[in-house]
Short mmCIF file of C-alpha atoms and ligand atoms in Angstrom, two decimals:
data_model
loop_
_atom_site.label_atom_id
_atom_site.label_comp_id
_atom_site.label_asym_id
_atom_site.label_seq_id
_atom_site.Cartn_x
_atom_site.Cartn_y
_atom_site.Cartn_z
CA MET V 22 123.93 88.26 129.85
CA ILE V 23 126.97 88.60 127.60
CA GLY V 24 128.89 91.84 127.82
CA ARG V 25 131.98 93.15 126.11
CA LEU V 26 133.97 91.21 123.55
CA ASN V 27 137.05 90.48 125.65
CA HIS V 28 139.14 89.00 122.84
CA VAL V 29 139.27 87.13 119.58
CA ALA V 30 141.74 84.23 119.67
CA ILE V 31 143.68 83.22 116.58
CA ALA V 32 145.66 79.97 116.47
CA VAL V 33 148.97 80.56 114.71
CA PRO V 34 151.55 78.05 113.42
CA ASP V 35 154.48 80.49 113.77
CA LEU V 36 154.26 82.79 116.77
CA ASP V 37 157.25 84.96 115.85
CA ALA V 38 155.85 85.53 112.37
CA ALA V 39 152.42 86.40 113.77
CA VAL V 40 153.93 88.79 116.32
CA GLY V 41 155.94 90.44 113.56
CA GLN V 42 152.82 90.90 111.46
CA TYR V 43 150.75 92.41 114.24
CA ARG V 44 153.56 94.60 115.59
CA ASP V 45 155.42 95.66 112.45
CA MET V 46 152.92 95.41 109.60
CA LEU V 47 149.75 96.31 111.47
CA GLY V 48 151.36 98.60 114.06
CA GLY V 49 149.70 96.88 117.03
CA THR V 50 150.75 96.95 120.68
CA VAL V 51 151.95 93.40 121.34
CA SER V 52 152.75 91.75 124.69
CA ALA V 53 155.65 89.44 125.44
CA PRO V 54 154.83 85.74 124.93
CA GLN V 55 153.32 84.10 128.02
CA ALA V 56 153.71 80.34 128.43
CA GLN V 57 150.57 78.79 129.93
CA PRO V 58 151.46 75.15 130.50
CA ALA V 59 148.13 74.44 132.23
CA HIS V 60 146.34 75.37 129.01
CA GLY V 61 148.89 73.91 126.59
CA VAL V 62 149.46 77.23 124.84
CA THR V 63 151.80 80.16 124.56
CA VAL V 64 149.82 83.38 124.30
CA VAL V 65 150.62 86.83 122.96
CA PHE V 66 148.09 89.62 123.41
CA VAL V 67 147.57 92.42 120.93
CA GLU V 68 145.93 95.36 122.68
CA LEU V 69 143.39 97.19 120.55
CA PRO V 70 141.42 100.24 121.67
CA ASN V 71 138.19 98.25 122.05
CA THR V 72 139.29 94.64 122.57
CA LYS V 73 142.25 92.26 122.36
CA ILE V 74 143.54 89.73 119.91
CA GLU V 75 144.97 86.59 121.53
CA LEU V 76 147.57 84.84 119.39
CA LEU V 77 147.68 81.16 120.45
CA HIS V 78 150.52 78.79 119.72
CA PRO V 79 150.71 75.15 120.88
CA LEU V 80 152.83 74.40 123.96
CA GLY V 81 153.73 70.84 124.93
CA GLU V 82 152.53 67.46 123.71
CA ASN V 83 148.80 67.60 124.28
CA SER V 84 147.98 71.13 123.29
CA PRO V 85 144.24 71.66 122.76
CA ILE V 86 145.00 73.69 119.62
CA ALA V 87 147.30 71.14 117.93
CA ALA V 88 144.42 69.39 116.15
CA PHE V 89 143.00 72.76 115.07
CA LEU V 90 146.31 73.67 113.42
CA GLU V 91 146.46 70.26 111.75
CA ARG V 92 143.12 71.02 110.13
CA SER V 93 144.05 74.66 109.43
CA PRO V 94 147.84 74.69 108.92
CA SER V 95 148.04 78.39 108.14
CA GLY V 96 146.11 79.24 111.33
CA GLY V 97 142.61 80.57 111.90
CA ILE V 98 140.14 82.12 114.29
CA HIS V 99 139.90 79.72 117.22
CA HIS V 100 137.40 81.30 119.63
CA LEU V 101 135.60 84.43 120.74
CA CYS V 102 135.57 85.51 124.38
CA TYR V 103 132.58 87.33 125.83
CA GLU V 104 132.56 88.83 129.31
CA VAL V 105 129.90 87.89 131.84
CA ASP V 106 129.30 89.27 135.32
CA ASP V 107 128.75 85.92 137.03
CA ILE V 108 130.19 82.83 135.39
CA TYR V 109 128.25 80.35 137.56
CA ALA V 110 124.94 82.07 136.85
CA ALA V 111 125.81 82.15 133.13
CA ARG V 112 126.74 78.46 133.14
CA ASP V 113 123.62 77.38 134.98
CA LYS V 114 121.34 79.36 132.66
CA LEU V 115 123.02 78.00 129.53
CA LYS V 116 122.96 74.41 130.77
CA ALA V 117 119.29 74.75 131.70
CA GLU V 118 118.65 75.83 128.10
CA GLY V 119 120.51 72.82 126.68
CA ALA V 120 123.90 74.30 125.80
CA ARG V 121 126.94 72.11 126.36
CA VAL V 122 129.78 73.36 128.53
CA LEU V 123 133.12 71.79 127.62
CA GLY V 124 135.26 69.83 130.08
CA ASP V 125 133.93 69.09 133.54
CA GLY V 126 131.74 72.19 133.55
CA GLU V 127 133.73 73.91 136.27
CA PRO V 128 135.30 77.30 135.51
CA LYS V 129 139.08 77.28 135.10
CA ILE V 130 141.45 80.18 135.60
CA GLY V 131 142.14 81.54 132.13
CA ALA V 132 144.82 83.62 130.46
CA HIS V 133 143.86 86.79 132.33
CA ASP V 134 143.67 85.16 135.79
CA LYS V 135 139.88 85.24 135.64
CA PRO V 136 137.49 82.26 135.65
CA VAL V 137 136.56 81.01 132.18
CA LEU V 138 134.36 78.37 130.56
CA PHE V 139 134.09 77.17 126.97
CA LEU V 140 130.82 76.40 125.18
CA HIS V 141 130.43 73.75 122.50
CA PRO V 142 130.75 75.28 119.02
CA LYS V 143 127.98 73.08 117.64
CA ASP V 144 125.55 74.83 119.97
CA PHE V 145 126.67 78.33 118.91
CA CYS V 146 126.68 78.64 115.12
CA GLY V 147 129.98 76.80 114.74
CA ALA V 148 131.96 79.25 116.89
CA LEU V 149 133.82 78.13 120.00
CA ILE V 150 132.84 80.58 122.74
CA GLU V 151 134.78 81.39 125.87
CA LEU V 152 133.00 83.12 128.72
CA GLU V 153 135.15 85.11 131.12
CA GLN V 154 133.98 86.56 134.38
CA ALA V 155 135.02 90.17 134.03
CO1 CO E 6 140.66 83.02 125.06
#
């Protein structure tokens, strides 16, 4: 069911510093910051030949990554995103097998304008998983 690794997301406390690291130290191709108020984050993408890194920084009062950064003040890997062909079919199969889908269970439009869902990390080896319909 799961396909390509679409991205690895890293929550960062200082977006400019993280961009500088990825662009200047690591020589990566880095996008401009994109504010995503609906998701409570500002996102920068680092394009790699085989996947992307998504640098996430809190935006607004109720950012879903604020608590993560309180627990991990220097930042950390926040989630992995796997591509699926059909997000509803993937959701229904996973729910039937007992996995928990976060939120109301309905796909939301994610950072790449594609439908996404998140799966409970306790059901997947401690890793928060995002599914994106590719
Ligand atoms: Co993501």
